[in-house]
CSV table of C-alpha atoms and ligand atoms in Angstrom, one decimal:
chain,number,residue,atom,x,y,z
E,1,UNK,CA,4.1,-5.0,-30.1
E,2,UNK,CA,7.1,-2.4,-30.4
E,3,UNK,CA,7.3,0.7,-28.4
E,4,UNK,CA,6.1,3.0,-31.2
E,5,UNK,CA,3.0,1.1,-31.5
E,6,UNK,CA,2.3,0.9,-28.0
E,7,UNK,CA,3.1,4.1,-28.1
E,8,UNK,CA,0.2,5.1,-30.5
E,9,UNK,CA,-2.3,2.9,-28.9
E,10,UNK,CA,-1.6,4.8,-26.0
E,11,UNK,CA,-2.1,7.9,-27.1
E,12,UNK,CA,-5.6,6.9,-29.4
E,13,UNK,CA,-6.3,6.5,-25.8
E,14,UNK,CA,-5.4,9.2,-24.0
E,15,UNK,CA,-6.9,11.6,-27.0
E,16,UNK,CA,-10.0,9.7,-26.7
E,17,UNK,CA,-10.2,10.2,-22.8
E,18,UNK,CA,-9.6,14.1,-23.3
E,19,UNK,CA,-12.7,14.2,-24.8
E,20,UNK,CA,-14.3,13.9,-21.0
E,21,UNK,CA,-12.7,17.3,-20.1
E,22,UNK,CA,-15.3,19.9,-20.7
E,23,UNK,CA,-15.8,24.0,-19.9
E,24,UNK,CA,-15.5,24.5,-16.5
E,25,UNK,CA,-14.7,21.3,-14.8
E,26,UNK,CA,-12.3,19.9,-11.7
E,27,UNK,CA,-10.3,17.3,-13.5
E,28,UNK,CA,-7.8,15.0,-12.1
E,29,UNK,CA,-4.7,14.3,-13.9
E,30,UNK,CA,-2.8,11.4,-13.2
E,31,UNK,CA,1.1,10.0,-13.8
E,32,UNK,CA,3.0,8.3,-16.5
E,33,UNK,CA,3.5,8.0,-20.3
E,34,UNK,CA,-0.1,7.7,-21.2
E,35,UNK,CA,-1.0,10.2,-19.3
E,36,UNK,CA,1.6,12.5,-21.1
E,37,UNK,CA,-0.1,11.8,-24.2
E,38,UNK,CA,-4.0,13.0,-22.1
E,39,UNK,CA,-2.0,16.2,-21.4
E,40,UNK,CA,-0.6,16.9,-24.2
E,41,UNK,CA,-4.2,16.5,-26.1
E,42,UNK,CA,-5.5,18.9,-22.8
E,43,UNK,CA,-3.1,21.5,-23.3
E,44,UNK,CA,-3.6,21.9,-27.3
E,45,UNK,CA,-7.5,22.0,-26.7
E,46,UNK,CA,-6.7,24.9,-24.1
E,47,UNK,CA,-4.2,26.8,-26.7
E,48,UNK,CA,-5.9,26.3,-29.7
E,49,UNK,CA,-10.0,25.9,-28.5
E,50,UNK,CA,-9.8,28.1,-25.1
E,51,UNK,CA,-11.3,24.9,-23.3
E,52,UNK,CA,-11.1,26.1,-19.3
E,53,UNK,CA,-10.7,23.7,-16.6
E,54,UNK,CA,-9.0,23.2,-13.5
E,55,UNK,CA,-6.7,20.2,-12.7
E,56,UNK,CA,-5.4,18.8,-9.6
E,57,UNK,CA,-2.5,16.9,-10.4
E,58,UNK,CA,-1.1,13.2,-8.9
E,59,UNK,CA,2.6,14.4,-9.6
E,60,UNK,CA,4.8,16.9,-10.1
E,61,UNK,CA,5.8,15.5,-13.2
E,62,UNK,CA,2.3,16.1,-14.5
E,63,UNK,CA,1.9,19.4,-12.7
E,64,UNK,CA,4.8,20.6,-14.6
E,65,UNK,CA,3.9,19.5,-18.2
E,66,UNK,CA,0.2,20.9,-17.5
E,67,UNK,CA,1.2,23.9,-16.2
E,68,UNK,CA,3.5,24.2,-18.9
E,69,UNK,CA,0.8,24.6,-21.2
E,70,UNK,CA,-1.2,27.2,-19.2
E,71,UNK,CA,-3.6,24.6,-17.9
E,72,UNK,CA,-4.6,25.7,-14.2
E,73,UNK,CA,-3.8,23.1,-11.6
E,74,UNK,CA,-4.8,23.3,-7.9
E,75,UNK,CA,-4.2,21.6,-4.7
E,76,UNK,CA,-6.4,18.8,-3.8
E,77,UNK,CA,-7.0,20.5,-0.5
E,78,UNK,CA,-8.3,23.4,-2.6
E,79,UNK,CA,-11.4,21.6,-4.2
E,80,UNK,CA,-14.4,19.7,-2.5
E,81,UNK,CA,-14.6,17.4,-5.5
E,82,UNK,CA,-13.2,15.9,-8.5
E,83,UNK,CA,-15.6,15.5,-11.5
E,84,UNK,CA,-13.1,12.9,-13.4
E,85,UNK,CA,-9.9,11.4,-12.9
E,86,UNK,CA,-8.2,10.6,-15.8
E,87,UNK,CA,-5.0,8.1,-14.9
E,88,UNK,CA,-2.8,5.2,-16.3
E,89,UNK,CA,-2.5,1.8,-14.6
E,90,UNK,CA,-0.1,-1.3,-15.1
E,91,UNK,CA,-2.5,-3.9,-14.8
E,92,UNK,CA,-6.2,-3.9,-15.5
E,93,UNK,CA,-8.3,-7.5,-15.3
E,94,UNK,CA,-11.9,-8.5,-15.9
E,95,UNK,CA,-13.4,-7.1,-12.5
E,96,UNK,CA,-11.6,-4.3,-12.7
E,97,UNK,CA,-9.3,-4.6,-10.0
E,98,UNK,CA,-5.9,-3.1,-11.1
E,99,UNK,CA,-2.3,-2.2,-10.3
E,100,UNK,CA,-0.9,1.0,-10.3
E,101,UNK,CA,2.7,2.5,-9.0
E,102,UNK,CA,5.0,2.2,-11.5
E,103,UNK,CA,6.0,5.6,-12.0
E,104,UNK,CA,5.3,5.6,-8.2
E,105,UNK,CA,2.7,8.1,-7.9
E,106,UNK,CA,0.2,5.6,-6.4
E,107,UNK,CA,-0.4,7.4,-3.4
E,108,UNK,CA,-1.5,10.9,-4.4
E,109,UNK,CA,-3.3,8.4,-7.5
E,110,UNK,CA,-4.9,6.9,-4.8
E,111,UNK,CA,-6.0,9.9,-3.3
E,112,UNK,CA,-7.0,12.0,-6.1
E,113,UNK,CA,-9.0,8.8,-7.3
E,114,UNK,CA,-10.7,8.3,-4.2
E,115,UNK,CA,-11.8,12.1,-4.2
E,116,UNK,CA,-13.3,12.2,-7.5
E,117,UNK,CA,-16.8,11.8,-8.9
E,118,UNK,CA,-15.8,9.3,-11.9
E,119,UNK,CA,-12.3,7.3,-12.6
E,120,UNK,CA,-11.5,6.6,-15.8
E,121,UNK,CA,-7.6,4.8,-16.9
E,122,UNK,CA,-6.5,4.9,-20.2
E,123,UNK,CA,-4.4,2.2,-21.1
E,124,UNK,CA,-3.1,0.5,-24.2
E,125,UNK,CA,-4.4,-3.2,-24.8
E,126,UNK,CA,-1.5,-5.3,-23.4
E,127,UNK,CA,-2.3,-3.9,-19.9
E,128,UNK,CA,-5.9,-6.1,-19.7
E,129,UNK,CA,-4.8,-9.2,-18.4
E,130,UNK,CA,-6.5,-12.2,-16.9
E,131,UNK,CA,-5.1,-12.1,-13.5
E,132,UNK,CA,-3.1,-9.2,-12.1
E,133,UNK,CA,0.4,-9.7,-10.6
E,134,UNK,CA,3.1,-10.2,-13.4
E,135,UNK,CA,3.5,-6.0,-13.0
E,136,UNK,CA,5.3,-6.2,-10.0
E,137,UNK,CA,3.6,-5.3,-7.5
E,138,UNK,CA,4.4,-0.7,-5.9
E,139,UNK,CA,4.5,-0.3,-2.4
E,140,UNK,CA,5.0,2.9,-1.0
E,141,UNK,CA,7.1,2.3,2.6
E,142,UNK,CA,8.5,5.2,4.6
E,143,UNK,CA,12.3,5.1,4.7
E,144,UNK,CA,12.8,4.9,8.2
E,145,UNK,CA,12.4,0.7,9.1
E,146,UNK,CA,12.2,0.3,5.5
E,147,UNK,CA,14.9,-2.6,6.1
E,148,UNK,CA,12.4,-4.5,8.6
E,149,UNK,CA,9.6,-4.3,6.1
E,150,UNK,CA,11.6,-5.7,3.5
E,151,UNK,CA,12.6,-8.3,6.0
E,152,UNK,CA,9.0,-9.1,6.7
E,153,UNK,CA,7.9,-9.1,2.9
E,154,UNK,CA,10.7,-11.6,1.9
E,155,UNK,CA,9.0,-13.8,5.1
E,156,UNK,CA,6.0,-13.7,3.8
E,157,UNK,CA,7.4,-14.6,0.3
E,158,UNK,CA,6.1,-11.4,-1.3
E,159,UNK,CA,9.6,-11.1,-3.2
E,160,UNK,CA,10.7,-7.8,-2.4
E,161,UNK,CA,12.9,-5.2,-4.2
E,162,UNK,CA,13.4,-2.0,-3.5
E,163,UNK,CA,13.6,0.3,-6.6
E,164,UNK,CA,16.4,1.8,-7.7
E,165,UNK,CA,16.8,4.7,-10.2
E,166,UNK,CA,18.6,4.1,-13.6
E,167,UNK,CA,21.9,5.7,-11.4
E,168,UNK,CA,21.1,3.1,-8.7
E,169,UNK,CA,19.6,5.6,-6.3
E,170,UNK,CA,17.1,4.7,-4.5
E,171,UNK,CA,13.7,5.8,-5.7
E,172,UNK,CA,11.9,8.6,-3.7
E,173,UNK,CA,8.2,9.3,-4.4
E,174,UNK,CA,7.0,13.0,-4.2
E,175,UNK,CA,6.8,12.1,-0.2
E,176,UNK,CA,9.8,10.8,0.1
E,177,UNK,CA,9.2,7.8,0.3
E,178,UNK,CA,10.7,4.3,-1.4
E,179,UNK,CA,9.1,1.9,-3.3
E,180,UNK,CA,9.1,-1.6,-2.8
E,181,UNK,CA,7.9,-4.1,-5.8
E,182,UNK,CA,6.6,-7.3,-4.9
E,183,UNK,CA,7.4,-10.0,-8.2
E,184,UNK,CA,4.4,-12.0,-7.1
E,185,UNK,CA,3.8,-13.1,-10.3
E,186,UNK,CA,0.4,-13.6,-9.7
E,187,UNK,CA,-2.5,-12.4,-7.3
E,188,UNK,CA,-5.0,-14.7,-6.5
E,189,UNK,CA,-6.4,-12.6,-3.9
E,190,UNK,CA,-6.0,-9.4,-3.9
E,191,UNK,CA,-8.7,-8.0,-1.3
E,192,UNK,CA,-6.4,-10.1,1.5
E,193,UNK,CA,-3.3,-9.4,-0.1
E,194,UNK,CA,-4.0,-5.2,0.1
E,195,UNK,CA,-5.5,-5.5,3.6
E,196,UNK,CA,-2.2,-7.7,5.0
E,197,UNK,CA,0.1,-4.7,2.9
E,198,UNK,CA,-1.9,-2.0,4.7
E,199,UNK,CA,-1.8,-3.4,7.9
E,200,UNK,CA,2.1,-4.0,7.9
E,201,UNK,CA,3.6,-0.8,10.1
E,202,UNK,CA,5.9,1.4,7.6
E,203,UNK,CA,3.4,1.1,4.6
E,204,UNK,CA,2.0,3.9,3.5
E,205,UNK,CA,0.3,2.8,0.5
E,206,UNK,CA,0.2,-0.4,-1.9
E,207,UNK,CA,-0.5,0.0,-6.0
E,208,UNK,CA,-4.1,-2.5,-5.3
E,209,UNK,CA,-6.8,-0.3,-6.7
E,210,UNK,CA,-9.4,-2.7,-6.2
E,211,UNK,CA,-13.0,-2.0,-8.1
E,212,UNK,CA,-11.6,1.7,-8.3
E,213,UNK,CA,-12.2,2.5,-11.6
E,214,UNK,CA,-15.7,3.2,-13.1
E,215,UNK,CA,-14.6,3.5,-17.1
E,216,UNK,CA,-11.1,1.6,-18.9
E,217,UNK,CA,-10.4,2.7,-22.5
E,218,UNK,CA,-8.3,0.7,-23.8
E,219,UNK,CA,-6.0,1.7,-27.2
E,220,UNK,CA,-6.7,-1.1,-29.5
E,221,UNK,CA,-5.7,-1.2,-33.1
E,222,UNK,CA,-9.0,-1.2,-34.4
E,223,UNK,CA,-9.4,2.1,-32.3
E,224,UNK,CA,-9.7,2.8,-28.4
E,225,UNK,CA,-12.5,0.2,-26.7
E,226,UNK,CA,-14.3,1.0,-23.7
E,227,UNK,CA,-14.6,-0.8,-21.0
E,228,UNK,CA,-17.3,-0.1,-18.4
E,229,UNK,CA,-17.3,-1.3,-14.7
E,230,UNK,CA,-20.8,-2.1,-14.1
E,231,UNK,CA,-20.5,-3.7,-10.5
E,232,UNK,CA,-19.4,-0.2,-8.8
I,301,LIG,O1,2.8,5.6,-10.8
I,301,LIG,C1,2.5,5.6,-11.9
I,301,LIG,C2,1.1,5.3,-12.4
I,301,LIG,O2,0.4,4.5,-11.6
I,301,LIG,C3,1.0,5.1,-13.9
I,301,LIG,O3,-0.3,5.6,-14.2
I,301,LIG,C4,1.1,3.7,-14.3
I,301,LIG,O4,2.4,3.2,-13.9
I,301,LIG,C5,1.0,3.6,-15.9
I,301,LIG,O5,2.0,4.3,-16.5
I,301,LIG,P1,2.3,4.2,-18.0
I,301,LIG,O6,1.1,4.9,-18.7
I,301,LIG,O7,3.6,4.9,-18.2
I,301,LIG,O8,2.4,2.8,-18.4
């Protein structure tokens, strides 16, 4: 598949998942180049239809695009409740366990998804695999120690790399922090793999969203597919 048709299978998805956003509700709004296509579909249904809704957004990036088209976004803090998340993800397999993080936004992803009524990702078909782990894997690690983690994932054989920029700079989340990917290849257990990550002392957060998400539609050529989590 080339880019310009992932690129439309993406976007039959993310015009599909718009559809979700109604008068009046708390929407989250997640990261990434799928998600730019949700927005864009948001923000002409807000121009041209006078939908009304409020976001709260899992990046800046996203902030700014939505916000760009009048779209009002809030603080997380600022809502009890999220009545859908709309995100991306790398990595989506049959039990809907997934991996997420590489635009690094998994941790405000994680927490806007955790904090929200319904999840739903929008992804384009070559995402569905049948076991996650040839996306390498995002981990968010705070800078300070970041060496000694690294240390301790290469121990472990995780395969470490910490991401650079397209200048070589290292990359800094909207925390601050870096991102480590682990080129595991393939995760055979994921539920032990997130709770060893987790536990490891300079994590802040790993891209395992593990039976997160309630609804995956996926951009297929025949037209987007649902994909329904029934074991949530
Ligand atoms: O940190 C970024 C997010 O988890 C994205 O949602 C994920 O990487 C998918 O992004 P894209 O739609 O660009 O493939």
């Amino acid at each position: 598949m080339d880019k310009a048709q992932q690129d439309a299978l993406k976007k039959a998805a993310g015009i599909e998942a718009a559809k979700l956003v109604t008068d009046g509700m708390i929407a989250g709004l997640g990261t990434g180049s799928t998600v730019r296509f949700l927005v864009d579909e948001l923000g002409r249904r807000v121009q041209e239809e006078g939908l009304r809704f409020t976001g709260v957004t899992t990046s800046r990036r996203t902030q700014e695009q939505a916000e760009g088209y009048g779209i009002k976004i809030v603080d997380v803090d600022d809502v009890d409740r999220i009545d859908v998340t709309i995100d991306g993800a790398d990595e989506v397999d049959k039990n809907f366990d997934g991996i997420k993080g590489g635009g690094a936004a998994l941790l405000w992803e994680k927490i806007v998804a955790t904090n929200s009524d319904k999840i739903v990702w929008i992804v384009d078909e070559s995402k569905v695999v049948d076991t996650i782990g040839a996306f390498p894997l995002p981990v968010e690690v705070i800078p300070f120690g970041a060496g000694h983690v690294i240390k301790k994932f290469e121990a472990k054989g995780y395969k470490p790399v910490l991401r650079l920029d397209a200048d070589g700079k290292k990359v800094r989340t909207d925390e601050n922090n870096y991102v480590v990917d682990l080129h595991l290849g393939r995760i055979d257990h994921p539920r032990e793999l997130a709770e060893d990550l987790i536990d490891t002392v300079g994590v802040v957060e790993h891209g395992l969203f593990l039976n997160m998400v309630d609804t995956v539609i996926v951009g297929d050529p025949n037209g987007p597919r649902v994909m329904t989590n029934g074991n949530k």
